[in-house]
Coordinates of C-alpha atoms and ligand atoms in Angstrom, one line a residue:
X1 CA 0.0 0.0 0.0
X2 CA 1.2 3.7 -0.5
X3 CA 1.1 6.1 1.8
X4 CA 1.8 10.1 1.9
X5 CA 2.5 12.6 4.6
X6 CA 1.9 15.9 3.5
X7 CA 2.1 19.6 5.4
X8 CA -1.1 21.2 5.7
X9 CA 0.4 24.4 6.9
X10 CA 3.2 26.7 6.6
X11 CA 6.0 23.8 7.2
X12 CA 6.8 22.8 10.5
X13 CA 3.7 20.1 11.4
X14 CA 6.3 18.0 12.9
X15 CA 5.9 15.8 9.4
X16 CA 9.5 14.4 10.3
X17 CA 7.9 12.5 13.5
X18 CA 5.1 10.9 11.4
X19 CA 7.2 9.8 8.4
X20 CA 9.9 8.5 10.7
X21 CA 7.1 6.0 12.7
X22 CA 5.5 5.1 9.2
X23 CA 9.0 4.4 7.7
X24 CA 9.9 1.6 10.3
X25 CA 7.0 -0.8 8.0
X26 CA 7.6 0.9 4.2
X27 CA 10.8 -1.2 1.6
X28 CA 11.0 2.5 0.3
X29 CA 10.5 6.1 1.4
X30 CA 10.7 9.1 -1.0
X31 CA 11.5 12.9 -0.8
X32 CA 9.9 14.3 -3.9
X33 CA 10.3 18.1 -3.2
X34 CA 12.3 20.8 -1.9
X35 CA 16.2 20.6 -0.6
X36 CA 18.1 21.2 2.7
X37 CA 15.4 24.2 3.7
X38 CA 13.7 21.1 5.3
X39 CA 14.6 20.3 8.6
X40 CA 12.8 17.2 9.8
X41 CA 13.3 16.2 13.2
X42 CA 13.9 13.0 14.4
X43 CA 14.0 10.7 17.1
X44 CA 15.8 7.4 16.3
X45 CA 16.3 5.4 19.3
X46 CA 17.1 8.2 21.6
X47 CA 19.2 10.0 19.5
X48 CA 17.6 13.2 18.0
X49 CA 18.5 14.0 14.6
X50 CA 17.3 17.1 12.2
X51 CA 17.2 15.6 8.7
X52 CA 17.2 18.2 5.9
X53 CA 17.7 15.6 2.8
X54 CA 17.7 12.1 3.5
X55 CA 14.0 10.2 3.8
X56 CA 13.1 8.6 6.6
X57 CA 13.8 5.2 5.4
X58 CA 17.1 6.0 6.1
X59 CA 16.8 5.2 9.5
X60 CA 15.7 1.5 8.9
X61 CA 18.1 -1.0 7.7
X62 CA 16.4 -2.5 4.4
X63 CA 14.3 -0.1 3.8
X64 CA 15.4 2.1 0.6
X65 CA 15.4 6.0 0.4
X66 CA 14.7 7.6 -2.9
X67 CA 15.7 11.2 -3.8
X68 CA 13.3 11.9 -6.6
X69 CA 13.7 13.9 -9.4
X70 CA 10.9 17.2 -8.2
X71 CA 14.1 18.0 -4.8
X72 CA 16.9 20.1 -5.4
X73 CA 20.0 18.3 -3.9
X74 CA 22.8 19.7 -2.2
X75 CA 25.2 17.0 -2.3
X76 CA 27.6 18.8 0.3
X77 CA 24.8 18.3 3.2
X78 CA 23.5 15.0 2.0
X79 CA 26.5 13.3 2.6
X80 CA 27.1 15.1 6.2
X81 CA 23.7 13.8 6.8
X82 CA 24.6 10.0 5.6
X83 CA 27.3 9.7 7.1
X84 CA 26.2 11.1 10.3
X85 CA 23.1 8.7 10.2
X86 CA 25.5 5.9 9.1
X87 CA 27.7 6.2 12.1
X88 CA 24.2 6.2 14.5
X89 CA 23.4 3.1 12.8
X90 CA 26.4 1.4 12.0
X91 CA 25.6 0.7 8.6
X92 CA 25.1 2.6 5.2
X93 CA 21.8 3.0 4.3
X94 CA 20.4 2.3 0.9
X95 CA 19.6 5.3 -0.9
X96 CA 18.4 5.7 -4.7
X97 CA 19.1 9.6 -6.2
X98 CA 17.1 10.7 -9.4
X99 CA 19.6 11.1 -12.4
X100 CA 17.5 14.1 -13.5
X101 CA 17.3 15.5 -10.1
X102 CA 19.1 19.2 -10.1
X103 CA 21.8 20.4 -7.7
X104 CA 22.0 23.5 -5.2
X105 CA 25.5 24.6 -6.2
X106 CA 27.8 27.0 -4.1
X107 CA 26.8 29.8 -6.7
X108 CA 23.5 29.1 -5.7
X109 CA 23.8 30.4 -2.1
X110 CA 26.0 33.6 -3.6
X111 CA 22.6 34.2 -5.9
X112 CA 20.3 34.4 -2.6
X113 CA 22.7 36.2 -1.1
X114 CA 23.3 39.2 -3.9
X115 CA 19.8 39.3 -4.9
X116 CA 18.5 39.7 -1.3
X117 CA 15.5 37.2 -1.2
X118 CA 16.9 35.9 2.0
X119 CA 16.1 39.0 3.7
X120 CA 12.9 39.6 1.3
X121 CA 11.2 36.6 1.5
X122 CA 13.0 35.3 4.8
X123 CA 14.1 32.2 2.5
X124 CA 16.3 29.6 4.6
X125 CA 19.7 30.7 2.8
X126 CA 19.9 27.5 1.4
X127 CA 19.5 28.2 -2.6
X128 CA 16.8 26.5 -3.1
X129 CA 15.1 29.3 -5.4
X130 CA 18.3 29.9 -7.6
X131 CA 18.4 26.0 -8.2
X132 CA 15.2 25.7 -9.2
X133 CA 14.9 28.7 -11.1
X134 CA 18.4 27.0 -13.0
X135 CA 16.2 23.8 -13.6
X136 CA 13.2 25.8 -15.6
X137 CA 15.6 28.2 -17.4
X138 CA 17.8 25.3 -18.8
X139 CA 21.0 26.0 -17.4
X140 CA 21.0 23.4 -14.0
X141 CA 23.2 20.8 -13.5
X142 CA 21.6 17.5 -12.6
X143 CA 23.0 14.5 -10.5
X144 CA 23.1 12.4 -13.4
X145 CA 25.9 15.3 -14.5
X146 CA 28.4 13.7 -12.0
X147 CA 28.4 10.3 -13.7
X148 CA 30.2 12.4 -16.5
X149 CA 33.1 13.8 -15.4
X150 CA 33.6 15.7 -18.7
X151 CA 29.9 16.8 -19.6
X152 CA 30.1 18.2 -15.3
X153 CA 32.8 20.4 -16.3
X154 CA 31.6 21.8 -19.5
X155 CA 28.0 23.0 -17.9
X156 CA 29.8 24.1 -15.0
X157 CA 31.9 26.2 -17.2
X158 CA 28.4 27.8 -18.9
X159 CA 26.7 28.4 -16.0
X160 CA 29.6 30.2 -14.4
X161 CA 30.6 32.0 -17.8
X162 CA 26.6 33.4 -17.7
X163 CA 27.1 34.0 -14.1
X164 CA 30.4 35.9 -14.6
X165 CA 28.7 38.2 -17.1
X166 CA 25.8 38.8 -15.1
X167 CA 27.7 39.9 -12.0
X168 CA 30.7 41.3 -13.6
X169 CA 33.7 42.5 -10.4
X170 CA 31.3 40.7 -7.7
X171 CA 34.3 38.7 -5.8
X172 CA 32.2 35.8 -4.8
X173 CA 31.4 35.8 -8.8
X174 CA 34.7 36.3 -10.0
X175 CA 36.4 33.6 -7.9
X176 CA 34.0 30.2 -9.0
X177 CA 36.3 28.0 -10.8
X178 CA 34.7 25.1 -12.8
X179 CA 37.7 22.9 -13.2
X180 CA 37.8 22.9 -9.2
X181 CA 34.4 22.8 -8.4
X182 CA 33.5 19.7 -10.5
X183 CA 36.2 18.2 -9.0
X184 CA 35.2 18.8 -5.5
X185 CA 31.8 17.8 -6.1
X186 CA 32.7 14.8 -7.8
X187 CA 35.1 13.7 -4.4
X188 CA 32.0 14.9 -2.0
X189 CA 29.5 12.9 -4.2
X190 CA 31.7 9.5 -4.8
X191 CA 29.6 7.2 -2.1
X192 CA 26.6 8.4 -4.2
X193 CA 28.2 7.9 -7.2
X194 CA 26.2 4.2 -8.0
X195 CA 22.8 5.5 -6.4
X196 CA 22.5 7.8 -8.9
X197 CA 20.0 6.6 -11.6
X198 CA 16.3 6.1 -12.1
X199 CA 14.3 7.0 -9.3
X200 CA 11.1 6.6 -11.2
X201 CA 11.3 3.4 -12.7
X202 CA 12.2 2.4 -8.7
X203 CA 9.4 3.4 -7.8
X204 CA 6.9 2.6 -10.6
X205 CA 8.3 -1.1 -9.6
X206 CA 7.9 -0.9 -5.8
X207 CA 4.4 0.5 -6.7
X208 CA 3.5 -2.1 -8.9
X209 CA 5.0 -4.9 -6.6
X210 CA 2.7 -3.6 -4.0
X211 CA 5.2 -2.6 -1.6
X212 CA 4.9 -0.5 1.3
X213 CA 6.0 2.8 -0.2
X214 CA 5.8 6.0 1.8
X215 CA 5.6 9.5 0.1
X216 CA 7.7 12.0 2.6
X217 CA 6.7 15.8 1.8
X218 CA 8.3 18.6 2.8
X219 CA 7.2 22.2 3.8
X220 CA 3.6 22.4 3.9
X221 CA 0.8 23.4 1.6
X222 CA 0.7 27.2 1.8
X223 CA 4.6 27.4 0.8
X224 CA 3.4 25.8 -2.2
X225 CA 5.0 27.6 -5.2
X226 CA 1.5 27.7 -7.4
X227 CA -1.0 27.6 -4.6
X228 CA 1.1 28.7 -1.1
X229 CA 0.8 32.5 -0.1
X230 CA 3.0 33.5 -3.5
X231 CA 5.6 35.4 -3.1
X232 CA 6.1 34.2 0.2
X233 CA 6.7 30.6 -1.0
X234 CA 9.0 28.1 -1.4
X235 CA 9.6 27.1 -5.3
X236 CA 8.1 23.6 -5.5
X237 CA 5.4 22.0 -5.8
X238 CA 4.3 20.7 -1.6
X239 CA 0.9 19.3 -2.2
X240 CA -0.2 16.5 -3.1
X241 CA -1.7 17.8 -6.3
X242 CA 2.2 18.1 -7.2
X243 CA 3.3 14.9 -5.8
X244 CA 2.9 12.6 -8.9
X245 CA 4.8 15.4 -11.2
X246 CA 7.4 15.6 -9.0
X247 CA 8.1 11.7 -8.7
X248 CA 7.3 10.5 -12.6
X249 CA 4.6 8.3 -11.9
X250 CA 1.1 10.0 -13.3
X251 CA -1.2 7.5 -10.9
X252 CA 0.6 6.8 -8.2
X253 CA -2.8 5.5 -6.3
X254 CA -1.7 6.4 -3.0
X255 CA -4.6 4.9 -0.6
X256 CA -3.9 6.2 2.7
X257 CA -3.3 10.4 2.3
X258 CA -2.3 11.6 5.9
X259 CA -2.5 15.4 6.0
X260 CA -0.3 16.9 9.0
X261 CA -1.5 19.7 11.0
X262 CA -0.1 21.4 14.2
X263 CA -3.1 22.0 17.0
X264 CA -1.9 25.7 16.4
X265 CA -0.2 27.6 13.6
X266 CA 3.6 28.3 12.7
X267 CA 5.5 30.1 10.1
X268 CA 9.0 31.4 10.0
X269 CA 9.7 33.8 7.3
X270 CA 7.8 36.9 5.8
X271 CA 4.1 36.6 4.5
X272 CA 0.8 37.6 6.0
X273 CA -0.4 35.4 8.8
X274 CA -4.2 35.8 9.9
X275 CA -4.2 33.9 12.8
X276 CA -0.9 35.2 14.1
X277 CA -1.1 35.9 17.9
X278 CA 1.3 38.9 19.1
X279 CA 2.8 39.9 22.6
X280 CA 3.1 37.2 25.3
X281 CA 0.6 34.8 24.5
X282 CA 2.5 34.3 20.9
X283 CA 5.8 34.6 22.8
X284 CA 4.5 31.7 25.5
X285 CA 3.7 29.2 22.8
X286 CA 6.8 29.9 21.5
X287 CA 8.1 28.8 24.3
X288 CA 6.4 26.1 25.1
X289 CA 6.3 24.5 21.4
X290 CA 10.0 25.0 21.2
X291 CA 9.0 26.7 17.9
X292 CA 12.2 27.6 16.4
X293 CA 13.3 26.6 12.9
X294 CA 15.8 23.1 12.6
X295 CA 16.9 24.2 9.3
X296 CA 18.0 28.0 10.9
X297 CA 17.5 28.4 14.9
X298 CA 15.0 31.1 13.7
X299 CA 12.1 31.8 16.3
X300 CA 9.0 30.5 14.3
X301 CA 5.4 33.2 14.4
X302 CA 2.8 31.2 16.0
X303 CA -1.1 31.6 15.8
X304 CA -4.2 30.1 16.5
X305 CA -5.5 27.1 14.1
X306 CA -6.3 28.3 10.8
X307 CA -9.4 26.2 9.1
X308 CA -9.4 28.8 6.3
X309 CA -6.0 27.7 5.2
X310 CA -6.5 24.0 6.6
X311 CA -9.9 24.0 4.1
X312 CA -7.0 25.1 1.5
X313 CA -5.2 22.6 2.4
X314 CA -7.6 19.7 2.1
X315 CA -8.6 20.7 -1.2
X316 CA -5.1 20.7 -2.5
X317 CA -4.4 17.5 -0.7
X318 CA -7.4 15.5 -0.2
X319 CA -5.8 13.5 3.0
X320 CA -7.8 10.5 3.5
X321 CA -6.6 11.2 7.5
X322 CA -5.7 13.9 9.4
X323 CA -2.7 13.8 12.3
X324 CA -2.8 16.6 14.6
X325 CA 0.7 17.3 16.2
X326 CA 2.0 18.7 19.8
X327 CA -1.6 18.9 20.8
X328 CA 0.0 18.5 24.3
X329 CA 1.6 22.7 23.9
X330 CA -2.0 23.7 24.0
X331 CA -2.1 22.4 28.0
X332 CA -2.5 25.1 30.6
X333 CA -4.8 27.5 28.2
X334 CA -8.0 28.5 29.5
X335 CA -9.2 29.2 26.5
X336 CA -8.3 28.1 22.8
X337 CA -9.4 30.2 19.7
X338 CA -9.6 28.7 16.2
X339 CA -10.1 31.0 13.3
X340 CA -13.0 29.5 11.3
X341 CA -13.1 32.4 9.0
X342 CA -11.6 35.8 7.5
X343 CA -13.6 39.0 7.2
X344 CA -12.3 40.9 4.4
X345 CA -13.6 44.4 3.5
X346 CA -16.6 43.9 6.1
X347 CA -17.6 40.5 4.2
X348 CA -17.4 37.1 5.9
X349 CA -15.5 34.7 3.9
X350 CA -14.1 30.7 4.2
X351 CA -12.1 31.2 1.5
X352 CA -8.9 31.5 1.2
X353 CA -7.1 34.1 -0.8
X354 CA -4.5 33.3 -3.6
X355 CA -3.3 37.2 -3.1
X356 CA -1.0 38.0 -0.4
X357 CA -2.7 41.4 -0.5
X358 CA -6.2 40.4 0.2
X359 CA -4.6 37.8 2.9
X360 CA -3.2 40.8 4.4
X361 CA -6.6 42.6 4.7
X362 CA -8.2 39.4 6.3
X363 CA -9.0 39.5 9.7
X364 CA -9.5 36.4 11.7
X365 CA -13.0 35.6 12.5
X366 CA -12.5 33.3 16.0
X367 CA -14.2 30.4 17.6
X368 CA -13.5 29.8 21.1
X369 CA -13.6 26.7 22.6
X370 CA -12.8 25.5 26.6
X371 CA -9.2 24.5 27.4
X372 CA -7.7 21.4 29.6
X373 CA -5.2 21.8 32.4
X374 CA -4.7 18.3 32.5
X375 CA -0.7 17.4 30.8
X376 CA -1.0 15.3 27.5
X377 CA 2.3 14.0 27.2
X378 CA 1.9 10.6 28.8
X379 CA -1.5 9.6 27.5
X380 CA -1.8 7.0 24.8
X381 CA -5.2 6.6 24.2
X382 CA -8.0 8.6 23.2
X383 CA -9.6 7.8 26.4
X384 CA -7.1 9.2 27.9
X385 CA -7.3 12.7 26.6
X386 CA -10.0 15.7 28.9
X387 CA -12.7 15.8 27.5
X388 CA -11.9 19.5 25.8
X389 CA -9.2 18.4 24.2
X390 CA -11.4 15.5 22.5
X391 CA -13.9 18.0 21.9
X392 CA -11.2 20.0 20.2
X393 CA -10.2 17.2 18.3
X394 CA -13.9 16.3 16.7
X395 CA -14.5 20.3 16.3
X396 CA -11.5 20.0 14.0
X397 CA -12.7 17.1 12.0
X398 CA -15.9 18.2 11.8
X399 CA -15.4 21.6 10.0
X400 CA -13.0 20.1 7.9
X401 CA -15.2 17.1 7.3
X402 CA -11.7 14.9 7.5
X403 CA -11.0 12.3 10.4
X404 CA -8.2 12.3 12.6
X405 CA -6.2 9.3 12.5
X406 CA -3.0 10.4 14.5
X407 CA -2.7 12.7 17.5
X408 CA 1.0 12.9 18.4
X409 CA 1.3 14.3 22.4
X410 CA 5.3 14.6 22.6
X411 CA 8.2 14.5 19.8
X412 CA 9.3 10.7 21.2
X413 CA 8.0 8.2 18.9
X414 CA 5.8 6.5 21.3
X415 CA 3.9 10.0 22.6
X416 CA 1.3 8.8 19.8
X417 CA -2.0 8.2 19.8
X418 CA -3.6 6.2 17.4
X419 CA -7.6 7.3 16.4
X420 CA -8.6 5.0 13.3
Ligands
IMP501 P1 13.2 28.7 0.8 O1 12.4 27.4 0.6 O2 14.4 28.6 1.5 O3 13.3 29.4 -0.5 O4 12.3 29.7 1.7 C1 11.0 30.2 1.3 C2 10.0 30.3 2.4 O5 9.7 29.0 2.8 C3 10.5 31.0 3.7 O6 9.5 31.6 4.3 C4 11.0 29.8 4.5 O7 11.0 30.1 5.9 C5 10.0 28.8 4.2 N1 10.4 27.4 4.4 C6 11.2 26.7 3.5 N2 11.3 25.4 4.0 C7 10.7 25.3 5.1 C8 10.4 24.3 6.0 O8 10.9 23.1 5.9 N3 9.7 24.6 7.1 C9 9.1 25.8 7.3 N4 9.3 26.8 6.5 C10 10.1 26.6 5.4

């Protein structure tokens, strides 16, 4: 059976928790957008890990983790990350990498950096808009490049001549060499060297074996590049609407859909924000969510729940099954507000905008619902939950007309419980 784990929000569900239980049963888990801005945290057997590149599957001997061809790779922090996960386990995991998956190259970074969309857009730094901006304009190089030591140096050579004459006297600019940058990536890339090859066809076969194969997104649904709060976006496709696109299969018949939501709301970067809740309360839940980024340290904006966006979301995504994450940071509130609609220009409205300036003149139209006292963080059961917070629960299914399968109470993998 197939299975996908998708964001609902702005990134940040706590998608790397989910994945890395599912992963333990799947022969192959696949990344099919987005780079090292992901930071996916993990806790393998104690050991907490914040994966930006490598699937899940990683962490389970046997199972096989694909790079597919809709990611941007950097190859520099994808083999820091395998070898740091190979030490932990003592072993190499298996790993597949898409031949015509591009790469974030150094120049990439120097881009961000000159053309200030770091600062902008609050982007991660990590190049992930220059190397996908490379991979529509025709001028990327693709990991199937450093199988070919000869055709890796002549596109380098391109790209850097265009780059040269684009940003004539810039230092950074001026110093790129392509003879020693083909060569370094060609040393940094040699354990992947024979992974490199044809994701899709890897995964049409597991499909049509009827393998376990799990479907790892990354970011959430309003970063989506098309559909997300444009321009405050990351540039891939993060639905599931993209997901077959982004992999090469066109009906990948994924059965079981699970759409990740956080009991609240987080974003780090620029971009309107509803739902955003200022001064202390915003600065408790913080606190108490440990909501700062894994990719950057940055301190992550934190709201209310957002059904406007999550109604977004589960058109974009159709998730067969919700799982609600750190439900247990909402303890201690008297009080919990969910935004059920925006008013825009006096109107009432469920929908969500696709302009960033009409988000930005939505107000948040609240619901407020009881709080619990009680701590979640040892309960396992749905029994075990207060009654408000079950009440929560089926006031968030309800509106959204989705059932929650998963309610996850703590980052350790066992602070799960299971609804379906
Ligand atoms: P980029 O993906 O680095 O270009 O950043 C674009 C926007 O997406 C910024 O607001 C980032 O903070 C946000 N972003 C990118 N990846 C993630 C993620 O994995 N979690 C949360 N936000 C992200």
């Amino acid at each position: 059976m197939a299975t996908a784990v998708l964001g609902m929000q702005w990134g940040d569900e706590g998608k790397g928790k989910i994945t890395h239980l599912l992963a333990r049963d799947a022969a192959i888990v696949v990344r099919f957008n987005g780079g090292p801005n992901a930071g996916h945290t993990v806790i393998d057997r104690g050991v907490k890990f914040g994966t930006h590149q490598v699937p899940a599957g990683a962490f389970y001997p046997g199972t096989v983790s694909v790079l597919a061809s809709g990611m941007v790779i950097d190859i520099r922090v994808l083999r820091e990350e395998y070898d740091a996960i190979s030490a932990h386990l003592g072993s190499r995991p298996e790993i597949i990498i898409a031949e015509n998956a591009h790469l974030i190259l150094p120049y990439h970074r120097l881009l961000e950096e000159l053309e200030g969309s770091g600062k902008a857009i609050g982007t991660t730094r990590r190049g992930i808009g220059p190397a996908y901006r490379d991979r529509a304009a025709r001028v990327g190089i693709r990991a199937g490049d450093l199988l070919a030591p000869d055709r890796l140096q002549a596109r380098l050579e391109q790209r850097i001549d265009l780059l040269k004459r684009a940003w004539p006297g810039v230092p950074g600019v001026s110093a790129l060499d392509p003879e020693k940058m083909a060569t370094e990536l060609i040393d940094v890339a040699a354990p992947f060297l024979p992974s490199i090859g044809d994701a899709a066809g890897a995964i049409r076969a597991a499909l049509s074996r009827g393998e376990e194969v799990l479907f790892e997104g990354a970011q959430g649904t309003l970063l989506d590049v098309d559909f997300g709060t444009y321009p405050y976006v990351t540039s891939s496709s993060t639905t599931f609407a993209g997901l077959p696109g982004a992999i090469g299969v066109p009906n990948p018949r994924i059965e079981r859909r699970i759409g990740v939501a956080k009991a609240y709301t987080t974003r780090v970067g620029a971009g309107p924000f509803p739902a955003e809740i200022g001064g202390e309360l915003g600065e408790k839940l913080q606190k108490m969510g440990g909501e700062f980024g894994v990719t950057t340290g940055r301190p992550r904006r934190c709201g209310w729940l957002d059904l406007v966006g999550l109604r977004h979301a589960v058109a974009l995504n159709d998730p067969t099954e919700l799982a609600i994450t750190k439900l247990d940071v909402l303890s201690g509130l008297d009080e919990i507000k969910v935004c059920r609609a925006y008013r825009i220009d006096g109107e009432e409205t469920i929908r969500f905008p696709l302009s960033v300036e009409d988000l930005s003149r939505c107000t948040p139209v609240y619901t407020t619902l009881t709080g619990w006292g009680e701590e979640l963080r040892s309960v396992r059961s749905p029994d075990g939950l207060p009654r408000a917070a079950r009440d929560y629960l089926e006031f968030i299914s309800d509106e959204l007309g989705v059932p929650i399968g998963i309610v996850s109470v703590g980052p350790e993998p066992d602070a799960t419980i299971s609804l379906l």
